[in-house]
mmCIF file of C-alpha atoms in Angstrom:
data_model
loop_
_atom_site.group_PDB
_atom_site.id
_atom_site.type_symbol
_atom_site.label_atom_id
_atom_site.label_comp_id
_atom_site.label_asym_id
_atom_site.label_seq_id
_atom_site.Cartn_x
_atom_site.Cartn_y
_atom_site.Cartn_z
ATOM 1 C CA MET A 1 0.000 0.000 0.000
ATOM 2 C CA THR A 2 1.384 3.383 -1.018
ATOM 3 C CA SER A 3 1.348 6.347 1.352
ATOM 4 C CA GLY A 4 -1.272 8.114 -0.818
ATOM 5 C CA VAL A 5 -3.643 5.152 -0.734
ATOM 6 C CA PHE A 6 -3.069 4.730 3.009
ATOM 7 C CA ILE A 7 -3.973 8.361 3.736
ATOM 8 C CA ALA A 8 -7.053 8.165 1.514
ATOM 9 C CA SER A 9 -8.178 5.058 3.450
ATOM 10 C CA LEU A 10 -7.786 6.908 6.764
ATOM 11 C CA LEU A 11 -9.893 9.808 5.536
ATOM 12 C CA ALA A 12 -12.534 7.445 4.210
ATOM 13 C CA TYR A 13 -12.685 5.581 7.547
ATOM 14 C CA LYS A 14 -13.062 8.862 9.441
ATOM 15 C CA GLY A 15 -15.910 9.802 7.097
ATOM 16 C CA ARG A 16 -17.689 6.505 7.919
ATOM 17 C CA ALA A 17 -16.928 6.167 11.623
ATOM 18 C CA GLY A 18 -16.524 9.801 12.616
ATOM 19 C CA ARG A 19 -13.046 9.265 14.068
ATOM 20 C CA TYR A 20 -9.604 8.074 13.098
ATOM 21 C CA PRO A 21 -8.576 4.452 13.771
ATOM 22 C CA TRP A 22 -6.094 5.396 16.512
ATOM 23 C CA GLN A 23 -8.969 6.974 18.437
ATOM 24 C CA LEU A 24 -10.543 3.515 18.897
ATOM 25 C CA LYS A 25 -10.459 2.160 22.444
ATOM 26 C CA SER A 26 -9.555 -1.341 21.260
ATOM 27 C CA LYS A 27 -5.945 -1.446 20.108
ATOM 28 C CA SER A 28 -6.424 -4.748 18.313
ATOM 29 C CA LYS A 29 -9.352 -3.330 16.360
ATOM 30 C CA MET A 30 -7.277 -0.274 15.541
ATOM 31 C CA CYS A 31 -4.532 -2.481 14.125
ATOM 32 C CA ARG A 32 -6.984 -4.506 12.062
ATOM 33 C CA VAL A 33 -8.458 -1.306 10.638
ATOM 34 C CA LEU A 34 -5.053 0.171 9.873
ATOM 35 C CA PHE A 35 -3.136 -2.873 8.709
ATOM 36 C CA GLY A 36 -5.406 -5.903 8.399
ATOM 37 C CA VAL A 37 -4.613 -9.279 10.006
ATOM 38 C CA ASP A 38 -1.250 -9.679 8.254
ATOM 39 C CA GLY A 39 -0.522 -6.058 8.943
ATOM 40 C CA VAL A 40 -0.959 -6.607 12.682
ATOM 41 C CA TYR A 41 1.710 -9.318 12.597
ATOM 42 C CA GLN A 42 4.048 -7.096 10.585
ATOM 43 C CA LEU A 43 3.374 -4.162 12.929
ATOM 44 C CA ASN A 44 4.134 -6.221 16.032
ATOM 45 C CA ARG A 45 7.265 -7.542 14.387
ATOM 46 C CA ARG A 46 8.414 -4.025 13.478
ATOM 47 C CA VAL A 47 7.666 -2.742 16.950
ATOM 48 C CA SER A 48 9.761 -5.581 18.396
ATOM 49 C CA VAL A 49 12.614 -4.739 16.027
ATOM 50 C CA TYR A 50 12.355 -1.031 16.877
ATOM 51 C CA LYS A 51 12.370 -1.828 20.598
ATOM 52 C CA THR A 52 15.508 -3.938 20.180
ATOM 53 C CA PHE A 53 17.153 -1.186 18.127
ATOM 54 C CA ILE A 54 16.297 1.518 20.656
ATOM 55 C CA ILE A 55 17.541 -0.575 23.595
ATOM 56 C CA ALA A 56 20.775 -1.389 21.746
ATOM 57 C CA THR A 57 21.289 2.286 20.837
ATOM 58 C CA LEU A 58 20.702 3.455 24.401
ATOM 59 C CA THR A 59 23.011 0.752 25.762
ATOM 60 C CA ALA A 60 25.748 1.735 23.313
ATOM 61 C CA GLY A 61 25.272 5.382 24.227
ATOM 62 C CA PHE A 62 25.516 4.684 27.955
ATOM 63 C CA SER A 63 28.583 2.510 27.369
ATOM 64 C CA ALA A 64 30.247 5.211 25.273
ATOM 65 C CA THR A 65 29.477 7.836 27.910
ATOM 66 C CA ALA A 66 30.850 5.617 30.690
ATOM 67 C CA SER A 67 33.943 4.846 28.619
ATOM 68 C CA ALA A 68 34.531 8.544 27.936
ATOM 69 C CA ALA A 69 34.174 9.280 31.644
ATOM 70 C CA ASP A 70 36.646 6.505 32.507
ATOM 71 C CA ASN A 71 39.118 7.835 29.931
ATOM 72 C CA ALA A 72 38.753 11.357 31.327
ATOM 73 C CA THR A 73 39.399 10.025 34.824
ATOM 74 C CA GLU A 74 42.499 8.176 33.627
ATOM 75 C CA LYS A 75 43.732 11.303 31.860
ATOM 76 C CA ILE A 76 43.222 13.467 34.920
ATOM 77 C CA SER A 77 44.996 10.875 37.043
ATOM 78 C CA ALA A 78 47.949 10.710 34.664
ATOM 79 C CA THR A 79 48.402 14.454 34.338
ATOM 80 C CA ALA A 80 48.248 14.796 38.134
ATOM 81 C CA GLN A 81 51.203 12.458 38.683
ATOM 82 C CA TYR A 82 53.651 15.356 39.074
ATOM 83 C CA ASP A 83 51.364 17.542 41.192
ATOM 84 C CA PHE A 84 53.407 16.720 44.286
ATOM 85 C CA ILE A 85 56.264 18.769 42.876
ATOM 86 C CA LEU A 86 54.305 22.015 42.491
ATOM 87 C CA GLY A 87 55.322 24.825 44.820
ATOM 88 C CA ASP A 88 58.494 26.298 46.325
ATOM 89 C CA TRP A 89 61.271 24.128 47.757
ATOM 90 C CA ASP A 90 64.521 24.299 49.671
ATOM 91 C CA ILE A 91 67.160 22.054 48.111
ATOM 92 C CA GLU A 92 69.999 20.183 49.832
ATOM 93 C CA ALA A 93 72.068 18.739 47.014
ATOM 94 C CA ALA A 94 75.272 16.928 46.157
ATOM 95 C CA THR A 95 77.017 16.125 42.880
ATOM 96 C CA MET A 96 79.548 13.338 42.329
ATOM 97 C CA GLN A 97 83.039 14.347 41.222
ATOM 98 C CA GLN A 98 85.522 12.371 39.108
ATOM 99 C CA ASP A 99 86.988 10.642 42.161
ATOM 100 C CA ARG A 100 83.409 9.823 43.250
ATOM 101 C CA SER A 101 83.562 12.147 46.212
ATOM 102 C CA LEU A 102 80.496 14.308 46.762
ATOM 103 C CA LEU A 103 80.458 18.071 46.359
ATOM 104 C CA GLU A 104 77.629 19.428 48.494
ATOM 105 C CA GLY A 105 75.479 22.458 47.898
ATOM 106 C CA SER A 106 72.101 24.041 48.548
ATOM 107 C CA GLY A 107 69.534 26.062 46.672
ATOM 108 C CA VAL A 108 65.906 26.715 45.904
ATOM 109 C CA MET A 109 63.427 25.436 43.357
ATOM 110 C CA SER A 110 60.081 26.841 42.185
ATOM 111 C CA VAL A 111 57.686 24.647 40.211
ATOM 112 C CA TYR A 112 54.606 25.994 38.442
ATOM 113 C CA ALA A 113 52.284 25.232 35.531
ATOM 114 C CA ILE A 114 52.534 26.946 32.139
ATOM 115 C CA HIS A 115 50.976 26.493 28.673
ATOM 116 C CA ASP A 116 47.428 26.397 30.068
ATOM 117 C CA GLY A 117 48.469 23.794 32.611
ATOM 118 C CA GLN A 118 49.911 21.399 30.026
ATOM 119 C CA THR A 119 53.536 21.801 31.149
ATOM 120 C CA LEU A 120 55.245 22.004 34.533
ATOM 121 C CA GLN A 121 58.320 24.220 34.711
ATOM 122 C CA ALA A 122 60.801 23.731 37.552
ATOM 123 C CA ASP A 123 63.281 26.588 38.007
ATOM 124 C CA LEU A 124 66.282 25.367 39.984
ATOM 125 C CA GLN A 125 69.214 27.336 41.407
ATOM 126 C CA VAL A 126 72.021 25.591 43.302
ATOM 127 C CA GLN A 127 75.296 26.837 44.762
ATOM 128 C CA PHE A 128 77.994 24.407 45.892
ATOM 129 C CA VAL A 129 80.424 24.835 48.788
ATOM 130 C CA ASN A 130 83.275 25.595 46.367
ATOM 131 C CA GLU A 131 81.279 28.628 45.184
ATOM 132 C CA THR A 132 80.372 27.097 41.825
ATOM 133 C CA GLY A 133 76.792 26.432 40.901
ATOM 134 C CA PHE A 134 74.162 26.519 38.184
ATOM 135 C CA ILE A 135 70.723 27.798 37.237
ATOM 136 C CA GLY A 136 68.328 25.966 34.955
ATOM 137 C CA SER A 137 64.792 24.814 34.267
ATOM 138 C CA THR A 138 63.252 21.406 33.793
ATOM 139 C CA MET A 139 60.210 21.229 31.521
ATOM 140 C CA ARG A 140 57.769 18.336 31.944
ATOM 141 C CA THR A 141 54.828 17.873 29.559
ATOM 142 C CA TYR A 142 52.387 14.969 29.611
ATOM 143 C CA ASP A 143 52.239 13.086 26.281
ATOM 144 C CA ALA A 144 48.756 11.532 26.090
ATOM 145 C CA CYS A 145 49.557 9.616 22.874
ATOM 146 C CA ASN A 146 52.505 7.762 24.423
ATOM 147 C CA GLU A 147 51.103 7.833 27.975
ATOM 148 C CA ASN A 148 54.288 9.252 29.444
ATOM 149 C CA TRP A 149 55.942 12.583 30.183
ATOM 150 C CA ALA A 150 58.310 14.405 27.851
ATOM 151 C CA VAL A 151 61.152 15.933 29.868
ATOM 152 C CA SER A 152 63.866 18.435 28.954
ATOM 153 C CA TRP A 153 66.553 20.223 30.940
ATOM 154 C CA VAL A 154 67.435 23.804 29.956
ATOM 155 C CA PRO A 155 70.523 25.088 31.829
ATOM 156 C CA ALA A 156 71.184 28.831 31.730
ATOM 157 C CA GLY A 157 73.920 29.645 29.224
ATOM 158 C CA ALA A 158 74.317 26.076 27.971
ATOM 159 C CA GLN A 159 72.785 23.684 25.461
ATOM 160 C CA ALA A 160 69.417 22.192 26.356
ATOM 161 C CA ASN A 161 69.175 18.465 27.033
ATOM 162 C CA ALA A 162 65.942 17.068 25.592
ATOM 163 C CA GLY A 163 64.592 13.591 24.902
ATOM 164 C CA GLY A 164 63.849 12.439 28.439
ATOM 165 C CA THR A 165 60.679 10.496 29.214
ATOM 166 C CA ALA A 166 59.048 9.829 32.570
ATOM 167 C CA VAL A 167 56.546 7.268 33.864
ATOM 168 C CA TRP A 168 55.035 6.533 37.256
ATOM 169 C CA GLN A 169 56.412 3.246 38.643
ATOM 170 C CA ASP A 170 55.944 1.771 42.105
ATOM 171 C CA ASP A 171 55.056 5.051 43.860
ATOM 172 C CA ARG A 172 57.871 6.970 42.220
ATOM 173 C CA MET A 173 58.517 8.986 39.069
ATOM 174 C CA VAL A 174 61.282 7.550 36.890
ATOM 175 C CA GLU A 175 62.776 9.774 34.189
ATOM 176 C CA THR A 176 64.882 8.022 31.546
ATOM 177 C CA TRP A 177 67.313 9.922 29.350
ATOM 178 C CA PRO A 178 69.005 9.023 26.033
ATOM 179 C CA SER A 179 72.233 7.058 26.164
ATOM 180 C CA ALA A 180 75.534 8.899 26.540
ATOM 181 C CA LYS A 181 79.244 8.066 26.875
ATOM 182 C CA ASP A 182 82.071 9.029 29.199
ATOM 183 C CA GLN A 183 85.522 7.634 29.974
ATOM 184 C CA PHE A 184 83.920 4.500 31.456
ATOM 185 C CA GLY A 185 81.790 3.694 28.386
ATOM 186 C CA GLU A 186 78.183 3.978 27.275
ATOM 187 C CA TYR A 187 75.512 4.449 29.915
ATOM 188 C CA ARG A 188 71.832 5.200 30.361
ATOM 189 C CA THR A 189 70.698 7.832 32.843
ATOM 190 C CA THR A 190 67.676 7.656 35.106
ATOM 191 C CA LEU A 191 66.441 10.379 37.434
ATOM 192 C CA THR A 192 64.148 8.979 40.113
ATOM 193 C CA LEU A 193 61.873 11.022 42.398
ATOM 194 C CA PHE A 194 60.909 8.936 45.431
ATOM 195 C CA ASP A 195 60.034 8.981 49.157
ATOM 196 C CA ILE A 196 57.312 11.410 48.121
ATOM 197 C CA THR A 197 55.207 13.163 50.760
ATOM 198 C CA GLU A 198 53.264 16.401 50.747
ATOM 199 C CA ASN A 199 56.242 18.443 51.968
ATOM 200 C CA ARG A 200 59.294 16.433 50.973
ATOM 201 C CA PHE A 201 60.746 14.209 48.246
ATOM 202 C CA VAL A 202 64.137 12.785 47.283
ATOM 203 C CA VAL A 203 65.841 12.753 43.865
ATOM 204 C CA SER A 204 68.666 10.525 42.631
ATOM 205 C CA MET A 205 70.314 10.502 39.203
ATOM 206 C CA ASP A 206 71.962 7.173 38.402
ATOM 207 C CA HIS A 207 74.189 6.045 35.538
ATOM 208 C CA HIS A 208 73.566 2.500 34.276
ATOM 209 C CA TYR A 209 76.583 1.394 32.238
ATOM 210 C CA VAL A 210 75.962 -1.012 29.385
ATOM 211 C CA ASP A 211 79.116 -3.034 30.105
ATOM 212 C CA GLY A 212 79.597 -2.093 33.731
ATOM 213 C CA PRO A 213 77.999 -1.275 37.052
ATOM 214 C CA THR A 214 75.302 1.194 38.024
ATOM 215 C CA ILE A 215 76.628 4.285 39.762
ATOM 216 C CA GLU A 216 73.953 5.734 41.998
ATOM 217 C CA GLY A 217 73.617 9.326 43.099
ATOM 218 C CA VAL A 218 75.811 11.102 40.556
ATOM 219 C CA TRP A 219 73.415 13.974 41.208
ATOM 220 C CA ARG A 220 71.098 13.959 44.191
ATOM 221 C CA TYR A 221 69.014 16.265 46.305
ATOM 222 C CA VAL A 222 66.361 16.395 49.002
ATOM 223 C CA ALA A 223 63.534 18.895 48.453
ATOM 224 C CA THR A 224 61.677 20.316 51.452
ATOM 225 C CA ARG A 225 58.656 22.541 50.945
ATOM 226 C CA ARG A 226 59.360 26.144 51.916
ATOM 227 C CA ASP A 227 57.347 28.028 54.523
ATOM 228 C CA GLU A 228 55.386 31.025 53.340
ATOM 229 C CA ALA A 229 57.376 33.189 55.755
ATOM 230 C CA ASP A 230 60.657 32.138 54.138
ATOM 231 C CA ILE A 231 59.282 32.871 50.674
ATOM 232 C CA ALA A 232 58.129 36.332 51.769
ATOM 233 C CA GLN A 233 61.633 37.190 53.006
ATOM 234 C CA ASP A 234 63.256 36.467 49.606
#
């Protein structure tokens, strides 16, 4: 039955009965008027199919919404992994010399968010007991595609060191840097931030030699959160 014939039939029925079929109290009678006996079966079948389709669509929609919410939660959790480092810190540091003795020093570090919160910048200034020292900034940006952090070190007046990556492992942040060489051979560098609390954390840079031992603490420091009174005095 074409749509034109169907509409003409409805108008004709209204002319005879004084009302449209869907105004009948009996639903079965309405279906027989509208579709005939075979039409009732087809209508019921279509309704069943439509119900199944609607339920499946709603289920898929709820699942997609839940999945998106889970992904958002995971993303928020990942980008918050470095939040412990935000703020102002006193630094007690030491660097390893050629004879493996430690040269001690102290300094301050300020960590804050830039680039609309996408990057954390840590400005570090350290002076050693022999009156040498350095100033530089570490940039840490979360890479959602690779699910890790991109890390670079930018020392004042020297070439930047990029290519580091960081991941959260066993309640610590582990930064891994590209391989390098010294007089002892090729090595891989890791910088680990551990013993993390609200007001304190520890950092250790270690060299892992390909054909040799691991030398721990070639650069190390303890960061203690600064009091607001100390910051105000600076």
